[in-house]
PDB file of C-alpha atoms in Angstrom:
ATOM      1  CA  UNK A   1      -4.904 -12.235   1.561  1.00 45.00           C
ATOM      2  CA  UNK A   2      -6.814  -9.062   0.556  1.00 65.00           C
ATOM      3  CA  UNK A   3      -3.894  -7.705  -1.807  1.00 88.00           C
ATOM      4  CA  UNK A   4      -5.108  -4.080  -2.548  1.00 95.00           C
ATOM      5  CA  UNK A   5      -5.721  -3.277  -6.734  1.00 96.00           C
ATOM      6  CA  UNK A   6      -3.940  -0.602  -7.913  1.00 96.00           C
ATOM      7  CA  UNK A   7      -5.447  -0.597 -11.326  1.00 95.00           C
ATOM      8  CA  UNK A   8      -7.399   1.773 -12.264  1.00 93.00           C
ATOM      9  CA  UNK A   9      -6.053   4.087  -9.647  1.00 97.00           C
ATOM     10  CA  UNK A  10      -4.334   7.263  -9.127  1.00 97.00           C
ATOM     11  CA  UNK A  11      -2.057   7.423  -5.991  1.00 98.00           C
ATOM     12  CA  UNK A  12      -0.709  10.918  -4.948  1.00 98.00           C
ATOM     13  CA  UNK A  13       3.013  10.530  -3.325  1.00 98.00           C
ATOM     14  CA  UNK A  14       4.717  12.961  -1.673  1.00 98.00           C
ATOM     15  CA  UNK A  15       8.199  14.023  -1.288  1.00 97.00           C
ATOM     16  CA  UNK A  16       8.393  11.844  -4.723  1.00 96.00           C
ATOM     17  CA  UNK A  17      11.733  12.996  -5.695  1.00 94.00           C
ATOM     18  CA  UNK A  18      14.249  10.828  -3.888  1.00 92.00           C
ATOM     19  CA  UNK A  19      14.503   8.043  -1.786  1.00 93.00           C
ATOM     20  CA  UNK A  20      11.437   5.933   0.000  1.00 95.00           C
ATOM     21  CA  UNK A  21       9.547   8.463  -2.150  1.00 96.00           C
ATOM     22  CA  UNK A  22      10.706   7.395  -5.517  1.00 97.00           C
ATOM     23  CA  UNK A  23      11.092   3.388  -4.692  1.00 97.00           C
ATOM     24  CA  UNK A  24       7.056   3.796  -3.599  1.00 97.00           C
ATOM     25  CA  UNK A  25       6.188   5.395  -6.807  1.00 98.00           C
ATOM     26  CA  UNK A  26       7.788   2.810  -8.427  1.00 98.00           C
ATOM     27  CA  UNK A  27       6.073  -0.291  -7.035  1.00 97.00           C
ATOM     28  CA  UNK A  28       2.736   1.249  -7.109  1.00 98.00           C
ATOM     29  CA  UNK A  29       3.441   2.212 -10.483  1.00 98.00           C
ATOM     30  CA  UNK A  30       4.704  -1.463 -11.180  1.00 97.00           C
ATOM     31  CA  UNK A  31       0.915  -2.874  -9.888  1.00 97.00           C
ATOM     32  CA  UNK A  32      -0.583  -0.914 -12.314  1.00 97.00           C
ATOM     33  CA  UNK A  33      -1.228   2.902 -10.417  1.00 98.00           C
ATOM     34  CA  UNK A  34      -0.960   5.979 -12.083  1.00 98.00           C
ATOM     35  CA  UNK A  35       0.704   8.377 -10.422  1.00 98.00           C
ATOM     36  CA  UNK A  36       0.566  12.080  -8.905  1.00 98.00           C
ATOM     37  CA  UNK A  37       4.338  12.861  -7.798  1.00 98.00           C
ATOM     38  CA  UNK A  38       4.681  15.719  -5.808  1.00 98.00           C
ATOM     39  CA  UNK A  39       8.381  17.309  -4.515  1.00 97.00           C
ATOM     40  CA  UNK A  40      10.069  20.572  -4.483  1.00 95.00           C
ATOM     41  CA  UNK A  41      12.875  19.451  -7.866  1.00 94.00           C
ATOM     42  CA  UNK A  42      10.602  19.776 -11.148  1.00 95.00           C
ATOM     43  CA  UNK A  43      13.680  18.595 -13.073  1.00 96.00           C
ATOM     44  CA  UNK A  44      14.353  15.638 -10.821  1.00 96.00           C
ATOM     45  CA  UNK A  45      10.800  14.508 -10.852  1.00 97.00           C
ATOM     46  CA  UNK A  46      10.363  15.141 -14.154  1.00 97.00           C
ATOM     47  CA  UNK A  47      13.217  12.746 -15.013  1.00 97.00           C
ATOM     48  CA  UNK A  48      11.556   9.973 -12.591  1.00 97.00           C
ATOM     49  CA  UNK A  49       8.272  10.763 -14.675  1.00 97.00           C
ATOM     50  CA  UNK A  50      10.619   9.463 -17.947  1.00 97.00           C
ATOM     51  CA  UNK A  51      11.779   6.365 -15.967  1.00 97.00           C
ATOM     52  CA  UNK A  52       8.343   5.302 -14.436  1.00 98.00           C
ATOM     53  CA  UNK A  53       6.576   5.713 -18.055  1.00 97.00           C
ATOM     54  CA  UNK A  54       9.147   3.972 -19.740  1.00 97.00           C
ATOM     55  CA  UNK A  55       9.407   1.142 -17.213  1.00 97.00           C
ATOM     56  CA  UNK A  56       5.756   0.513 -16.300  1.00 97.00           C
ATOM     57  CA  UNK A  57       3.680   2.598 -18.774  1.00 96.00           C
ATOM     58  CA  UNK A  58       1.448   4.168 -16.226  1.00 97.00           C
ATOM     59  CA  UNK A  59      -0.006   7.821 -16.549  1.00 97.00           C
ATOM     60  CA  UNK A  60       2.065   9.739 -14.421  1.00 97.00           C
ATOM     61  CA  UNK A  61       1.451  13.516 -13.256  1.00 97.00           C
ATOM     62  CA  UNK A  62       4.125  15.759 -11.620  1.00 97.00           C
ATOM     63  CA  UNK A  63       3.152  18.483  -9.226  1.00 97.00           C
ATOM     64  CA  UNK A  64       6.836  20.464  -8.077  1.00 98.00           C
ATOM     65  CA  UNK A  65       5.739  22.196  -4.902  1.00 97.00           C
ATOM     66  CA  UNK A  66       7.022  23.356  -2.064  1.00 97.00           C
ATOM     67  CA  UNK A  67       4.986  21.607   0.668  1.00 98.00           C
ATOM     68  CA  UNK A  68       6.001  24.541   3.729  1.00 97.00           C
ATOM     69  CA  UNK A  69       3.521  26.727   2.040  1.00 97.00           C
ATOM     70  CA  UNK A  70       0.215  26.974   2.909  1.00 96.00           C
ATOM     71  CA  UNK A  71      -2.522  25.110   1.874  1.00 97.00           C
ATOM     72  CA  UNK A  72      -0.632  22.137  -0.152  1.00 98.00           C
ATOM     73  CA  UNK A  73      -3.533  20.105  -0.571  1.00 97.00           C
ATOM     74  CA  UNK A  74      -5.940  22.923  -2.643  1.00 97.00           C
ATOM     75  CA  UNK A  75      -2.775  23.681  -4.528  1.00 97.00           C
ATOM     76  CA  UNK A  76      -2.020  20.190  -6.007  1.00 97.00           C
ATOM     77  CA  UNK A  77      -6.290  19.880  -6.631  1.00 97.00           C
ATOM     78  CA  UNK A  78      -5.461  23.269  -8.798  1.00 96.00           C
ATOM     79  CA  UNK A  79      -2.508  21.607 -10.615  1.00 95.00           C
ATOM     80  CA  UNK A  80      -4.233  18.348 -11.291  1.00 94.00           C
ATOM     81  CA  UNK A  81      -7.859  19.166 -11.687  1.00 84.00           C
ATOM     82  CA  UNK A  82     -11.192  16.826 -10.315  1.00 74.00           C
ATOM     83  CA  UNK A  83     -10.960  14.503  -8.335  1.00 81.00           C
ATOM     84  CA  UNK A  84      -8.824  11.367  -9.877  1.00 92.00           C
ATOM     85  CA  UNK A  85      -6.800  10.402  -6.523  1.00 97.00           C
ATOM     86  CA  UNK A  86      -8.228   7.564  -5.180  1.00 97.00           C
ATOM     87  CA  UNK A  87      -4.904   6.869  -2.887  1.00 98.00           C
ATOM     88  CA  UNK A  88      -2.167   8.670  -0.678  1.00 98.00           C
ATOM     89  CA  UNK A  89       1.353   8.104   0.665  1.00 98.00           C
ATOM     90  CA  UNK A  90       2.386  11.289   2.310  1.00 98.00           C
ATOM     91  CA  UNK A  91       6.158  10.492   2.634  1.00 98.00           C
ATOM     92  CA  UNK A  92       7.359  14.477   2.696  1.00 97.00           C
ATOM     93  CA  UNK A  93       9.317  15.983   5.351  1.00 96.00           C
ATOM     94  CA  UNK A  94      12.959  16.577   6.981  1.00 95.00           C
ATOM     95  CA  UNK A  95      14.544  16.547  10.191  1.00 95.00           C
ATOM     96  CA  UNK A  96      16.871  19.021  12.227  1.00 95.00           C
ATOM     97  CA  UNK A  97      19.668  18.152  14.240  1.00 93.00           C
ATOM     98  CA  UNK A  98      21.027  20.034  16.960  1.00 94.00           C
ATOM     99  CA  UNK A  99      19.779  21.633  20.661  1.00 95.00           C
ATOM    100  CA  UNK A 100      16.617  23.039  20.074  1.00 96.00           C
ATOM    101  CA  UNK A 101      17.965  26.464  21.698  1.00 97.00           C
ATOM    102  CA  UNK A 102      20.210  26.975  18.649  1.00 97.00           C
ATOM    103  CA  UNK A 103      17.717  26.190  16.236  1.00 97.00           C
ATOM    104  CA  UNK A 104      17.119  28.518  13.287  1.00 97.00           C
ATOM    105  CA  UNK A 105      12.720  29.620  13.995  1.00 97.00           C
ATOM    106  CA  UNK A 106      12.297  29.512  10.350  1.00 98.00           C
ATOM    107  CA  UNK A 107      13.754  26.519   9.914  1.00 98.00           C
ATOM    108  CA  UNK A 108      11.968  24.900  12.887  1.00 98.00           C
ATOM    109  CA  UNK A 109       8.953  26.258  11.295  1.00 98.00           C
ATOM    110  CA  UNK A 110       9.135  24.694   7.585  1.00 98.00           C
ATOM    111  CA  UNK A 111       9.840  21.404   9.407  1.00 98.00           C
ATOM    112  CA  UNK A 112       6.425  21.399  11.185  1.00 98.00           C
ATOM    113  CA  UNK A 113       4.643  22.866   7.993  1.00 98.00           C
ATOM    114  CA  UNK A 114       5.901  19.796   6.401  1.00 98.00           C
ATOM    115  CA  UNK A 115       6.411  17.035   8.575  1.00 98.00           C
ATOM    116  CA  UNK A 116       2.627  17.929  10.355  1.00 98.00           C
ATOM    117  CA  UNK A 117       0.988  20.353   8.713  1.00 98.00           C
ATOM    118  CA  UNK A 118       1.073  19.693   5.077  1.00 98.00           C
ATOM    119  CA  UNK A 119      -0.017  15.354   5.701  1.00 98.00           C
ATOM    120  CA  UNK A 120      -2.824  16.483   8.172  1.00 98.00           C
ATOM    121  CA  UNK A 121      -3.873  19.329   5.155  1.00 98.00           C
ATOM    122  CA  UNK A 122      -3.230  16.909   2.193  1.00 98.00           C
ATOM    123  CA  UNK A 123      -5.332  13.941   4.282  1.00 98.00           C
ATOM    124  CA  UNK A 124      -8.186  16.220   5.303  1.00 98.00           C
ATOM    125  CA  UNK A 125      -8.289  17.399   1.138  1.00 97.00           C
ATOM    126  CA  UNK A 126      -8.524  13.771  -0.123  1.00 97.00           C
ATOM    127  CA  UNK A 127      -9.813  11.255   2.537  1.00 97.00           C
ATOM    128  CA  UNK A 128     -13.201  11.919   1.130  1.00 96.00           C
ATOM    129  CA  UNK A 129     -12.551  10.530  -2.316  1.00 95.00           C
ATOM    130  CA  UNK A 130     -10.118   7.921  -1.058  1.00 97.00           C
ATOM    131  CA  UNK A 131     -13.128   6.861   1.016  1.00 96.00           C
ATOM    132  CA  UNK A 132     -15.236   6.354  -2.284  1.00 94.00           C
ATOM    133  CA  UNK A 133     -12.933   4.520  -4.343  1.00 90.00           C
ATOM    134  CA  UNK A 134     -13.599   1.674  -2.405  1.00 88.00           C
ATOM    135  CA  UNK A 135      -9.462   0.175  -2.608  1.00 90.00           C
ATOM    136  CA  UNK A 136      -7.977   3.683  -1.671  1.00 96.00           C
ATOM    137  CA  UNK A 137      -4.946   3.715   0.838  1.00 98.00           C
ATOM    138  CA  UNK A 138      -3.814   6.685   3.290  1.00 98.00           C
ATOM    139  CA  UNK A 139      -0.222   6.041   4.262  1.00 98.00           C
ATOM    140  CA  UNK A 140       1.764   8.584   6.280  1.00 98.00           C
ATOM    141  CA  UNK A 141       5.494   8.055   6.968  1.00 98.00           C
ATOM    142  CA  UNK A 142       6.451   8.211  10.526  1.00 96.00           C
ATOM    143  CA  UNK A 143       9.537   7.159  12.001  1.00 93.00           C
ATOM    144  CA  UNK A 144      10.896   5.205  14.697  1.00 91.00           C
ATOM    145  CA  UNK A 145      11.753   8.519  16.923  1.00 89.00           C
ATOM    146  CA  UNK A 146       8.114   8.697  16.709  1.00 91.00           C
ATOM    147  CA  UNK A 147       8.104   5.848  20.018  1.00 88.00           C
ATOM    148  CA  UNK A 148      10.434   7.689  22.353  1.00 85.00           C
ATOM    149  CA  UNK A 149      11.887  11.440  23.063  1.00 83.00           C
ATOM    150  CA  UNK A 150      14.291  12.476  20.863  1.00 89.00           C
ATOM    151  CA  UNK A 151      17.279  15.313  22.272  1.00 91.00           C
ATOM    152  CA  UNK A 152      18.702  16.949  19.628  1.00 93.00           C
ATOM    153  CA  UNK A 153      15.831  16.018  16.847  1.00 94.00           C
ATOM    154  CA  UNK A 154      13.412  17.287  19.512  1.00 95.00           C
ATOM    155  CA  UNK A 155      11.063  18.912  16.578  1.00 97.00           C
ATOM    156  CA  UNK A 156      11.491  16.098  14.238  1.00 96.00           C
ATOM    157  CA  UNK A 157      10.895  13.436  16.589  1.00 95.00           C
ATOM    158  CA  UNK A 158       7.778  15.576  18.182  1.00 96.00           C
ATOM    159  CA  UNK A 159       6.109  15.757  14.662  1.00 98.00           C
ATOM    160  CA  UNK A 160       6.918  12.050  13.775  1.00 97.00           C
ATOM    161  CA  UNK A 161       5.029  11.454  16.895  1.00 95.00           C
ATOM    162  CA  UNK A 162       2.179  13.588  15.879  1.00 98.00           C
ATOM    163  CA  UNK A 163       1.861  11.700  12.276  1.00 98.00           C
ATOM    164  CA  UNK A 164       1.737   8.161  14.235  1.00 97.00           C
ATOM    165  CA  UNK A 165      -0.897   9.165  16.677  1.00 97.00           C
ATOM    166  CA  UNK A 166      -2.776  11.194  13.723  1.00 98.00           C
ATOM    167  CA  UNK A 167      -2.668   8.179  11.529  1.00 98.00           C
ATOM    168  CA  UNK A 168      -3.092   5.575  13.733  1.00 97.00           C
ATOM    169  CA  UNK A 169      -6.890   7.510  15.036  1.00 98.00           C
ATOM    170  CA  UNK A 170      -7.735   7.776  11.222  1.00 98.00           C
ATOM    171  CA  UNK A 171      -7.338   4.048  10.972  1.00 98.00           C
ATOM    172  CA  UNK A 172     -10.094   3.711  13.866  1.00 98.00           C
ATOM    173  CA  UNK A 173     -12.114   5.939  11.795  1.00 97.00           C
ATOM    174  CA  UNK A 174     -11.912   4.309   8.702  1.00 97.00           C
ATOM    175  CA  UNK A 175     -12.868   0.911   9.832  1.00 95.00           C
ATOM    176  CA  UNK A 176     -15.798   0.050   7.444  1.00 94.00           C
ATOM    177  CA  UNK A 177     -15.105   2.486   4.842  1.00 95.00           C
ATOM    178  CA  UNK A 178     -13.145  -0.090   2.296  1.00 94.00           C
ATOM    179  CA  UNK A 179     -10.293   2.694   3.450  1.00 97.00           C
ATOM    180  CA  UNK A 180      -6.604   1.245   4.684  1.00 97.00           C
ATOM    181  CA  UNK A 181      -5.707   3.781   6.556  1.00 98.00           C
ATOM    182  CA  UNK A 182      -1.628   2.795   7.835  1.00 98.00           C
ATOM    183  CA  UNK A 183       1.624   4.495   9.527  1.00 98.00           C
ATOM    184  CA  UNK A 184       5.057   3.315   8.124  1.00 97.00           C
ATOM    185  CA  UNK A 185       8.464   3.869  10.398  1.00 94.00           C
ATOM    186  CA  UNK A 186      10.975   3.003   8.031  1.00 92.00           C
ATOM    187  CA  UNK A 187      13.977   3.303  10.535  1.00 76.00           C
ATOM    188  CA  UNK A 188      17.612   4.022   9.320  1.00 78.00           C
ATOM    189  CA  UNK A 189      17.227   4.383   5.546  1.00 65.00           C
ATOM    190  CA  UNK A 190      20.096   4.653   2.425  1.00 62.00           C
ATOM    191  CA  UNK A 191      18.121   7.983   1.526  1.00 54.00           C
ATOM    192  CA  UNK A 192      18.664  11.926   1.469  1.00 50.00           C
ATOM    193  CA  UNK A 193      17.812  12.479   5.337  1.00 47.00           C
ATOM    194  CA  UNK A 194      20.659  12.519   6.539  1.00 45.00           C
ATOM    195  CA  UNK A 195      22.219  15.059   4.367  1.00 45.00           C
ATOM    196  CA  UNK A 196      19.695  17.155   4.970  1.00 46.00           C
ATOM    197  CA  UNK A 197      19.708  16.320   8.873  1.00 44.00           C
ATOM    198  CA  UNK A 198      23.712  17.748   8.043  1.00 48.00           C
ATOM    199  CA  UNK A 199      24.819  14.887  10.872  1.00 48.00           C
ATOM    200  CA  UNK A 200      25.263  11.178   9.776  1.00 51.00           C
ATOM    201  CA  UNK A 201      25.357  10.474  13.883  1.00 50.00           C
ATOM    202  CA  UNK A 202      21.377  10.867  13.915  1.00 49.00           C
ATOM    203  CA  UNK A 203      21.217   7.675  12.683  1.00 46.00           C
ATOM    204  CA  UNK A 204      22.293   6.281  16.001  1.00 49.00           C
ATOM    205  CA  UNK A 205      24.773   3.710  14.097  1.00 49.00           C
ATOM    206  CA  UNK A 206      22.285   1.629  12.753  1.00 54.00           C
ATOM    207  CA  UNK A 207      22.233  -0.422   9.626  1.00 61.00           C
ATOM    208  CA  UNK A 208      20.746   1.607   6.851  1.00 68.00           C
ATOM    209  CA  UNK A 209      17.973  -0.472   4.924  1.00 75.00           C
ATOM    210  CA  UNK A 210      17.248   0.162   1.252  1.00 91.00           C
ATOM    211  CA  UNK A 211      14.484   2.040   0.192  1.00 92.00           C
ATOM    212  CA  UNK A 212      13.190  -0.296  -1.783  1.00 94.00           C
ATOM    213  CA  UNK A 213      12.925  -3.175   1.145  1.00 94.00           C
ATOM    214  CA  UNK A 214      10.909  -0.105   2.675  1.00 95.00           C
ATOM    215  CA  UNK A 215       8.350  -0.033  -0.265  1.00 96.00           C
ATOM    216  CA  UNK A 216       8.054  -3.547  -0.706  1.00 96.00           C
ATOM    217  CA  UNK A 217       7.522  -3.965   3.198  1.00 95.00           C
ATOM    218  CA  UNK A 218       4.627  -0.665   3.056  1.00 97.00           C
ATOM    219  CA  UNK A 219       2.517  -2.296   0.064  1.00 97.00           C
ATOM    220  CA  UNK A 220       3.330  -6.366   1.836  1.00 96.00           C
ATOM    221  CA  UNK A 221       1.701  -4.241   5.055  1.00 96.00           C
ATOM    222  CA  UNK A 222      -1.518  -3.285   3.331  1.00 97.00           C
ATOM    223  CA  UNK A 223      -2.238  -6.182   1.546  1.00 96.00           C
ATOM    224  CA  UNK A 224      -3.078  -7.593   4.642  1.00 94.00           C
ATOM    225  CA  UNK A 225      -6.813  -8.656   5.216  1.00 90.00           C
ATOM    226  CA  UNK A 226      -6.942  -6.054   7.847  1.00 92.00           C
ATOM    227  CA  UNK A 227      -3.791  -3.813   7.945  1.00 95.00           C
ATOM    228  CA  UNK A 228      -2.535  -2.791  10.951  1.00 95.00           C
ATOM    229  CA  UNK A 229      -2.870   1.091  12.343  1.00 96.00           C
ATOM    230  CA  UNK A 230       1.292   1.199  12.076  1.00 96.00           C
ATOM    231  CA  UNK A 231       4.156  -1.023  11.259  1.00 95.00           C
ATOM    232  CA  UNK A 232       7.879  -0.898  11.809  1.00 91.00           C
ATOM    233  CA  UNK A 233      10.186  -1.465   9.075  1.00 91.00           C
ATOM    234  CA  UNK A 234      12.376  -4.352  10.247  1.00 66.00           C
ATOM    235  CA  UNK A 235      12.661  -7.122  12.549  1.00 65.00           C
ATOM    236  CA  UNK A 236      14.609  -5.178  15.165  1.00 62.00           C
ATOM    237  CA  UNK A 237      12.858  -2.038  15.020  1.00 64.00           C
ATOM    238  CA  UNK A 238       9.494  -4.160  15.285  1.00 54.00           C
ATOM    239  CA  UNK A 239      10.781  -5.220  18.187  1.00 64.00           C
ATOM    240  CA  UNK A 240      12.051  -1.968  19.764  1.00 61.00           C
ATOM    241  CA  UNK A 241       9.038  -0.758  19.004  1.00 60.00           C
ATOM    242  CA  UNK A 242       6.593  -3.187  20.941  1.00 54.00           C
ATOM    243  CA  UNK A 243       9.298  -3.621  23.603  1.00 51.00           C
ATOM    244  CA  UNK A 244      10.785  -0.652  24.333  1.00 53.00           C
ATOM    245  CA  UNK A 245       8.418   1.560  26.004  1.00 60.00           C
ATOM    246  CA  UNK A 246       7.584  -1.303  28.142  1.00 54.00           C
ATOM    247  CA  UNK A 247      11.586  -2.148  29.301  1.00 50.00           C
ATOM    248  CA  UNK A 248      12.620   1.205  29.485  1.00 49.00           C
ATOM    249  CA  UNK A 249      11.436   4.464  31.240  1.00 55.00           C
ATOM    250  CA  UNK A 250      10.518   7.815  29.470  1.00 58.00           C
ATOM    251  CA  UNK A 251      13.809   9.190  30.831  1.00 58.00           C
ATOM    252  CA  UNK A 252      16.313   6.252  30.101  1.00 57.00           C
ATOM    253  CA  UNK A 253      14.544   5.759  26.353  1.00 52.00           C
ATOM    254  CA  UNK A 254      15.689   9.704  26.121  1.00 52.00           C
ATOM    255  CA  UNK A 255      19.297   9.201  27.492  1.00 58.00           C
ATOM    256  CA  UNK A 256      19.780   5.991  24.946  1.00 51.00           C
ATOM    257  CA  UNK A 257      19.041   8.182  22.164  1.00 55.00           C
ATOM    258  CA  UNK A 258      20.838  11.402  23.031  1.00 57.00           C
ATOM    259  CA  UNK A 259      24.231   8.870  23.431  1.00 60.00           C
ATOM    260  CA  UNK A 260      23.224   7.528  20.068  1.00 54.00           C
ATOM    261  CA  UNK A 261      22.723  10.205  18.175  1.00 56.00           C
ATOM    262  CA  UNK A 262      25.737  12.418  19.459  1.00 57.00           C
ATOM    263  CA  UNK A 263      28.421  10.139  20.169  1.00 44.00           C
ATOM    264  CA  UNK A 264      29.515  10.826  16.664  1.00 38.00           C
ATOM    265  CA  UNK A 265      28.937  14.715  16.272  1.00 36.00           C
TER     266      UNK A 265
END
């Protein structure tokens, strides 16, 4: 097993203020990373800063930044300085929940600017220097709604689409770099989403998995000789993953979800 040395590094996580976000800083941080955290809460990542340093004594850096504005990647290069990433997880973004006629525009457009626009921006900015570090990892979090239509998350689950394909044709382009270049689709998670999401019925009913099993699984992923473009988090989602598209039609894949997802609204 090629188990990826975070010593010596600095990896650059993303929506680093709750959830998947913090449980990743916290095993990199626990295999010897320093870290970059970057979230919108200064207090709340300010506060994990304290808990990281204290548990694991790594440098850590916090950038608080709204990633919906433009250009996120140049703006956490001003706040940092040079060129010390070596490694990214871009975990950031939200969802909406509702038909997409009754959608609020602006809203609909600070989802894309984070769920697309800010990891293609932030990946462009760094995959140079993640290339040269010679153990760097890209990871982008996608989702499972990434693998079939999604009514009333039709944004959300267009995007998470969008960061699989992205990611998956940067791992093709990375082979012979030294760069692991991997999508993570986490599933149902115990985090923040669905708050935000404002309707627990987009999780279709599904067990919620800890964050943590969700870090653990990402960094088990890439240790891997050679990592795979994208992995789902979980036995069944592994399965609905490879299976699904193959069982089911375009249309009924659509249907399942929509039942799922509203049957509780």
């Amino acid at each position: 097993m090629a188990a990826v040395d975070y010593r010596g590094q600095t990896t650059l996580v993303t929506g680093a203020s709750a959830g998947i976000g913090i449980e990743l800083a916290d095993v990199l941080a626990e295999r010897g990373s320093d870290l970059v955290l970057v979230a919108r809460r200064r207090e709340r990542l300010e506060e994990i800063e304290r808990q990281i340093t204290a548990r694991h004594g790594t440098a850590v850096h916090v950038v608080p930044l709204d990633l919906a504005e433009p250009a996120p990647g140049a703006r956490i290069v001003e706040a940092i300085g040079g060129d010390k990433i070596t490694s990214v997880v871009n975990n950031a973004g939200f969802g909406t929940f509702g038909p997409f006629h009754e959608e609020d525009p602006e809203r609909l457009r600070e989802e894309i600017a984070v769920d697309v626009s800010a990891v293609v921006d932030i990946s462009r900015t760094f995959i140079g220097q993640l290339r040269k570090s010679g153990q760097g990892v890209l990871v982008n979090v996608a989702s499972m709604v990434a693998y079939q239509p999604a009514p009333n998350m039709a944004v959300y689950g267009a995007a998470k689409t969008f960061v699989l394909n992205f990611t998956e044709a940067l791992w093709h382009e990375s082979q012979g770099t030294g760069l692991k270049v991997m999508a993570v689709s986490p599933g149902a998670t115990q985090t923040e989403f669905f708050d935000v999401v404002g309707n627990p019925a987009a999780s279709g009913g599904a067990r919620l998995r800890s964050p943590r099993e969700v870090a653990e699984t990402t960094l088990s992923a890439l240790d891997r000789r050679t990592p795979p473009p994208s992995i789902a988090v979980g036995r069944g989602n592994r399965l609905a993953a490879a299976l699904a598209p193959r069982l089911l039609s375009s249309r009924q894949r659509g249907r399942l979800i929509r039942r799922l997802t509203t049957r509780a609204a």
